[in-house]
């Protein structure tokens, strides 16, 4: 009986030994490392049902903290429930990756990290990404270039009168501005009108009805010089061509000075002498220097640190009282007219020291015009002295250099 019992035990141990060898893994597990995040694949000897139900654990991103080394799952017992069993590595699910920046957020090349990594804080109110070079965000800043302590030289090549009713003026002006403070400056300016004449309306009155505006209302300004102040109550900047900034300011100015005036004595005429016609240019008489006031305002647009463009409107205010022409008053003209009528020389006449007798004596060799004929015209201007305050409003367009 005992030999039969030994043979039976040997026969029963052989299948158990074969089953244990088939369930063991074919290769030993690799050493744990940073990339070993999933358990070893099940043995091909396991049943197909277990291979279909087991799922591989999700891979953990490299940016996450050090992953724990993977442990191979222990072989399940034959009587375990296939549908309810899961590998031990799946019991601890990998954490979800951290929230990333939006797709339209740029990568800073300078190595500087953005001020915030929150995707919602990286957007503006309307949804535009804040840290994106394709989005222009304009904010109020201080002036890029300070004016305090700087000198400014302004040239106005074109100064055109805009309120010419009886007069027309076109000239050139040059101003010097010293900026004591950011919004307060001292200025000195001069202007020369290389064209100053009566308006077409006034010339038409003279030609057709032998009438003209009062002398004080049609006084012409030859040049003027003034000194005063300039203030900047408002300034700012604007963008042009989408990537350039210009600085602008509103400027207001005021000052006082002196100006030289003249008046038309005789317009251009045709002089016929001995059957030949000569064109005689217009004749102007000097009416002396007058008090000059200046007020104005406009814009200054600065490009860079040293150059600017100015567009302004200025009103030159000057007193206009015509009581002398070429230095001769009414008494002087009366004496000159009496000598002219008697065909007498002007040398022995009792005239004022300011009267320029040579302006009303002699004959022009080019046009054959006798200047004595202008005496009566000059007398008419001062026969009824008139006074007025003229406003010469002009448009100034120029450029300046700051240093």
mmCIF file of N, CA, C and O in Angstrom, residues 62-109:
data_model
loop_
_atom_site.group_PDB
_atom_site.id
_atom_site.type_symbol
_atom_site.label_atom_id
_atom_site.label_comp_id
_atom_site.label_asym_id
_atom_site.label_seq_id
_atom_site.Cartn_x
_atom_site.Cartn_y
_atom_site.Cartn_z
ATOM 1 N N UNK A 62 6.769 64.086 -17.715
ATOM 2 C CA UNK A 62 8.121 64.225 -17.207
ATOM 3 C C UNK A 62 8.259 65.395 -16.250
ATOM 4 O O UNK A 62 9.148 65.422 -15.435
ATOM 5 N N UNK A 63 7.375 66.449 -16.412
ATOM 6 C CA UNK A 63 7.477 67.616 -15.562
ATOM 7 C C UNK A 63 6.972 67.368 -14.143
ATOM 8 O O UNK A 63 7.178 68.181 -13.269
ATOM 9 N N UNK A 64 6.264 66.185 -13.909
ATOM 10 C CA UNK A 64 5.735 65.899 -12.579
ATOM 11 C C UNK A 64 6.852 65.451 -11.653
ATOM 12 O O UNK A 64 7.954 65.107 -12.107
ATOM 13 N N UNK A 65 6.627 65.441 -10.365
ATOM 14 C CA UNK A 65 7.663 64.991 -9.428
ATOM 15 C C UNK A 65 8.080 63.562 -9.699
ATOM 16 O O UNK A 65 7.466 62.836 -10.480
ATOM 17 N N UNK A 66 9.151 63.131 -9.014
ATOM 18 C CA UNK A 66 9.712 61.797 -9.246
ATOM 19 C C UNK A 66 8.639 60.737 -9.029
ATOM 20 O O UNK A 66 7.942 60.735 -8.019
ATOM 21 N N UNK A 67 8.530 59.876 -10.006
ATOM 22 C CA UNK A 67 7.518 58.818 -9.921
ATOM 23 C C UNK A 67 8.051 57.655 -9.104
ATOM 24 O O UNK A 67 9.250 57.333 -9.173
ATOM 25 N N UNK A 68 7.169 57.030 -8.356
ATOM 26 C CA UNK A 68 7.564 55.865 -7.564
ATOM 27 C C UNK A 68 7.871 54.706 -8.482
ATOM 28 O O UNK A 68 7.265 54.553 -9.537
ATOM 29 N N UNK A 69 8.864 53.885 -8.139
ATOM 30 C CA UNK A 69 9.199 52.750 -9.029
ATOM 31 C C UNK A 69 8.031 51.798 -9.154
ATOM 32 O O UNK A 69 7.292 51.545 -8.201
ATOM 33 N N UNK A 70 7.863 51.299 -10.353
ATOM 34 C CA UNK A 70 6.745 50.390 -10.624
ATOM 35 C C UNK A 70 6.997 49.042 -9.976
ATOM 36 O O UNK A 70 8.142 48.561 -9.920
ATOM 37 N N UNK A 71 5.959 48.454 -9.498
ATOM 38 C CA UNK A 71 6.028 47.129 -8.875
ATOM 39 C C UNK A 71 5.199 46.157 -9.692
ATOM 40 O O UNK A 71 4.056 46.443 -9.992
ATOM 41 N N UNK A 72 5.759 45.074 -10.015
ATOM 42 C CA UNK A 72 4.952 44.089 -10.780
ATOM 43 C C UNK A 72 3.840 43.540 -9.908
ATOM 44 O O UNK A 72 4.017 43.296 -8.715
ATOM 45 N N UNK A 73 2.716 43.383 -10.515
ATOM 46 C CA UNK A 73 1.567 42.878 -9.771
ATOM 47 C C UNK A 73 1.723 41.394 -9.485
ATOM 48 O O UNK A 73 2.258 40.645 -10.314
ATOM 49 N N UNK A 74 1.252 40.997 -8.340
ATOM 50 C CA UNK A 74 1.326 39.573 -7.971
ATOM 51 C C UNK A 74 0.342 38.770 -8.800
ATOM 52 O O UNK A 74 -0.725 39.269 -9.176
ATOM 53 N N UNK A 75 0.706 37.577 -9.126
ATOM 54 C CA UNK A 75 -0.235 36.758 -9.930
ATOM 55 C C UNK A 75 -1.508 36.487 -9.155
ATOM 56 O O UNK A 75 -1.500 36.235 -7.948
ATOM 57 N N UNK A 76 -2.582 36.600 -9.838
ATOM 58 C CA UNK A 76 -3.881 36.386 -9.198
ATOM 59 C C UNK A 76 -4.129 34.902 -9.007
ATOM 60 O O UNK A 76 -3.661 34.073 -9.804
ATOM 61 N N UNK A 77 -4.897 34.584 -8.044
ATOM 62 C CA UNK A 77 -5.273 33.182 -7.807
ATOM 63 C C UNK A 77 -6.280 32.738 -8.830
ATOM 64 O O UNK A 77 -7.014 33.549 -9.376
ATOM 65 N N UNK A 78 -6.316 31.475 -9.109
ATOM 66 C CA UNK A 78 -7.249 31.029 -10.143
ATOM 67 C C UNK A 78 -8.680 31.317 -9.824
ATOM 68 O O UNK A 78 -9.483 31.537 -10.710
ATOM 69 N N UNK A 79 -9.029 31.333 -8.534
ATOM 70 C CA UNK A 79 -10.433 31.533 -8.219
ATOM 71 C C UNK A 79 -10.806 32.987 -8.007
ATOM 72 O O UNK A 79 -11.874 33.284 -7.531
ATOM 73 N N UNK A 80 -9.869 33.937 -8.322
ATOM 74 C CA UNK A 80 -10.210 35.367 -8.160
ATOM 75 C C UNK A 80 -11.142 35.820 -9.258
ATOM 76 O O UNK A 80 -11.120 35.285 -10.353
ATOM 77 N N UNK A 81 -11.920 36.878 -8.963
ATOM 78 C CA UNK A 81 -12.864 37.437 -9.946
ATOM 79 C C UNK A 81 -12.119 38.234 -10.970
ATOM 80 O O UNK A 81 -11.460 39.228 -10.651
ATOM 81 N N UNK A 82 -12.185 37.817 -12.267
ATOM 82 C CA UNK A 82 -11.430 38.516 -13.317
ATOM 83 C C UNK A 82 -11.939 39.911 -13.557
ATOM 84 O O UNK A 82 -11.183 40.827 -13.869
ATOM 85 N N UNK A 83 -13.234 40.152 -13.467
ATOM 86 C CA UNK A 83 -13.800 41.456 -13.796
ATOM 87 C C UNK A 83 -13.565 42.472 -12.713
ATOM 88 O O UNK A 83 -13.574 43.656 -12.978
ATOM 89 N N UNK A 84 -13.351 42.081 -11.493
ATOM 90 C CA UNK A 84 -13.213 43.025 -10.393
ATOM 91 C C UNK A 84 -11.795 43.303 -9.993
ATOM 92 O O UNK A 84 -11.539 44.152 -9.165
ATOM 93 N N UNK A 85 -10.848 42.528 -10.510
ATOM 94 C CA UNK A 85 -9.448 42.701 -10.106
ATOM 95 C C UNK A 85 -8.784 43.731 -10.987
ATOM 96 O O UNK A 85 -8.961 43.744 -12.191
ATOM 97 N N UNK A 86 -7.943 44.618 -10.397
ATOM 98 C CA UNK A 86 -7.151 45.627 -11.124
ATOM 99 C C UNK A 86 -5.742 45.579 -10.616
ATOM 100 O O UNK A 86 -5.494 45.209 -9.470
ATOM 101 N N UNK A 87 -4.771 45.936 -11.420
ATOM 102 C CA UNK A 87 -3.376 45.931 -10.948
ATOM 103 C C UNK A 87 -3.206 46.913 -9.820
ATOM 104 O O UNK A 87 -3.894 47.911 -9.699
ATOM 105 N N UNK A 88 -2.202 46.614 -8.976
ATOM 106 C CA UNK A 88 -1.937 47.486 -7.832
ATOM 107 C C UNK A 88 -1.453 48.858 -8.268
ATOM 108 O O UNK A 88 -1.682 49.851 -7.584
ATOM 109 N N UNK A 89 -0.783 48.968 -9.437
ATOM 110 C CA UNK A 89 -0.306 50.275 -9.907
ATOM 111 C C UNK A 89 -1.436 51.190 -10.310
ATOM 112 O O UNK A 89 -1.295 52.400 -10.341
ATOM 113 N N UNK A 90 -2.626 50.626 -10.661
ATOM 114 C CA UNK A 90 -3.748 51.460 -11.052
ATOM 115 C C UNK A 90 -4.505 51.994 -9.849
ATOM 116 O O UNK A 90 -5.374 52.830 -9.992
ATOM 117 N N UNK A 91 -4.222 51.519 -8.667
ATOM 118 C CA UNK A 91 -4.933 52.002 -7.494
ATOM 119 C C UNK A 91 -4.591 53.449 -7.181
ATOM 120 O O UNK A 91 -5.386 54.175 -6.622
ATOM 121 N N UNK A 92 -3.343 53.874 -7.520
ATOM 122 C CA UNK A 92 -2.928 55.283 -7.347
ATOM 123 C C UNK A 92 -2.864 55.910 -8.717
ATOM 124 O O UNK A 92 -1.935 55.667 -9.492
ATOM 125 N N UNK A 93 -3.907 56.624 -9.070
ATOM 126 C CA UNK A 93 -3.968 57.276 -10.380
ATOM 127 C C UNK A 93 -2.955 58.413 -10.447
ATOM 128 O O UNK A 93 -2.740 59.127 -9.471
ATOM 129 N N UNK A 94 -2.330 58.595 -11.626
ATOM 130 C CA UNK A 94 -1.378 59.708 -11.829
ATOM 131 C C UNK A 94 -2.131 61.031 -11.820
ATOM 132 O O UNK A 94 -3.236 61.135 -12.346
ATOM 133 N N UNK A 95 -1.527 62.001 -11.200
ATOM 134 C CA UNK A 95 -2.167 63.310 -11.138
ATOM 135 C C UNK A 95 -2.200 63.946 -12.519
ATOM 136 O O UNK A 95 -1.303 63.712 -13.338
ATOM 137 N N UNK A 96 -3.246 64.786 -12.759
ATOM 138 C CA UNK A 96 -3.383 65.451 -14.061
ATOM 139 C C UNK A 96 -2.269 66.476 -14.237
ATOM 140 O O UNK A 96 -1.820 67.090 -13.275
ATOM 141 N N UNK A 97 -1.796 66.669 -15.439
ATOM 142 C CA UNK A 97 -0.740 67.675 -15.667
ATOM 143 C C UNK A 97 -1.225 69.064 -15.294
ATOM 144 O O UNK A 97 -2.398 69.374 -15.369
ATOM 145 N N UNK A 98 -0.257 69.939 -14.913
ATOM 146 C CA UNK A 98 -0.594 71.317 -14.509
ATOM 147 C C UNK A 98 -1.163 72.108 -15.672
ATOM 148 O O UNK A 98 -0.879 71.821 -16.836
ATOM 149 N N UNK A 99 -1.974 73.111 -15.348
ATOM 150 C CA UNK A 99 -2.573 73.966 -16.381
ATOM 151 C C UNK A 99 -1.484 74.708 -17.139
ATOM 152 O O UNK A 99 -0.571 75.269 -16.541
ATOM 153 N N UNK A 100 -1.586 74.689 -18.443
ATOM 154 C CA UNK A 100 -0.582 75.329 -19.304
ATOM 155 C C UNK A 100 -1.094 76.678 -19.780
ATOM 156 O O UNK A 100 -2.280 76.962 -19.701
ATOM 157 N N UNK A 101 -0.165 77.514 -20.291
ATOM 158 C CA UNK A 101 -0.529 78.833 -20.811
ATOM 159 C C UNK A 101 -1.354 78.701 -22.070
ATOM 160 O O UNK A 101 -1.296 77.679 -22.752
ATOM 161 N N UNK A 102 -2.140 79.696 -22.430
ATOM 162 C CA UNK A 102 -2.943 79.621 -23.662
ATOM 163 C C UNK A 102 -2.067 79.487 -24.882
ATOM 164 O O UNK A 102 -0.881 79.858 -24.885
ATOM 165 N N UNK A 103 -2.667 78.989 -25.933
ATOM 166 C CA UNK A 103 -1.900 78.737 -27.151
ATOM 167 C C UNK A 103 -1.341 80.002 -27.766
ATOM 168 O O UNK A 103 -0.290 79.976 -28.409
ATOM 169 N N UNK A 104 -2.028 81.174 -27.609
ATOM 170 C CA UNK A 104 -1.566 82.415 -28.222
ATOM 171 C C UNK A 104 -0.635 83.197 -27.325
ATOM 172 O O UNK A 104 -0.251 84.306 -27.644
ATOM 173 N N UNK A 105 -0.280 82.659 -26.155
ATOM 174 C CA UNK A 105 0.689 83.356 -25.303
ATOM 175 C C UNK A 105 2.080 83.128 -25.857
ATOM 176 O O UNK A 105 2.442 82.015 -26.217
ATOM 177 N N UNK A 106 2.910 84.163 -25.936
ATOM 178 C CA UNK A 106 4.236 84.026 -26.548
ATOM 179 C C UNK A 106 5.227 83.401 -25.584
ATOM 180 O O UNK A 106 5.017 83.353 -24.374
ATOM 181 N N UNK A 107 6.317 82.919 -26.115
ATOM 182 C CA UNK A 107 7.438 82.434 -25.332
ATOM 183 C C UNK A 107 8.457 83.546 -25.266
ATOM 184 O O UNK A 107 8.948 84.024 -26.295
ATOM 185 N N UNK A 108 8.795 84.024 -24.077
ATOM 186 C CA UNK A 108 9.708 85.144 -23.929
ATOM 187 C C UNK A 108 11.108 84.696 -24.259
ATOM 188 O O UNK A 108 11.645 83.759 -23.654
ATOM 189 N N UNK A 109 11.723 85.356 -25.258
ATOM 190 C CA UNK A 109 13.083 85.003 -25.672
ATOM 191 C C UNK A 109 14.117 85.485 -24.677
ATOM 192 O O UNK A 109 15.227 84.968 -24.621
#
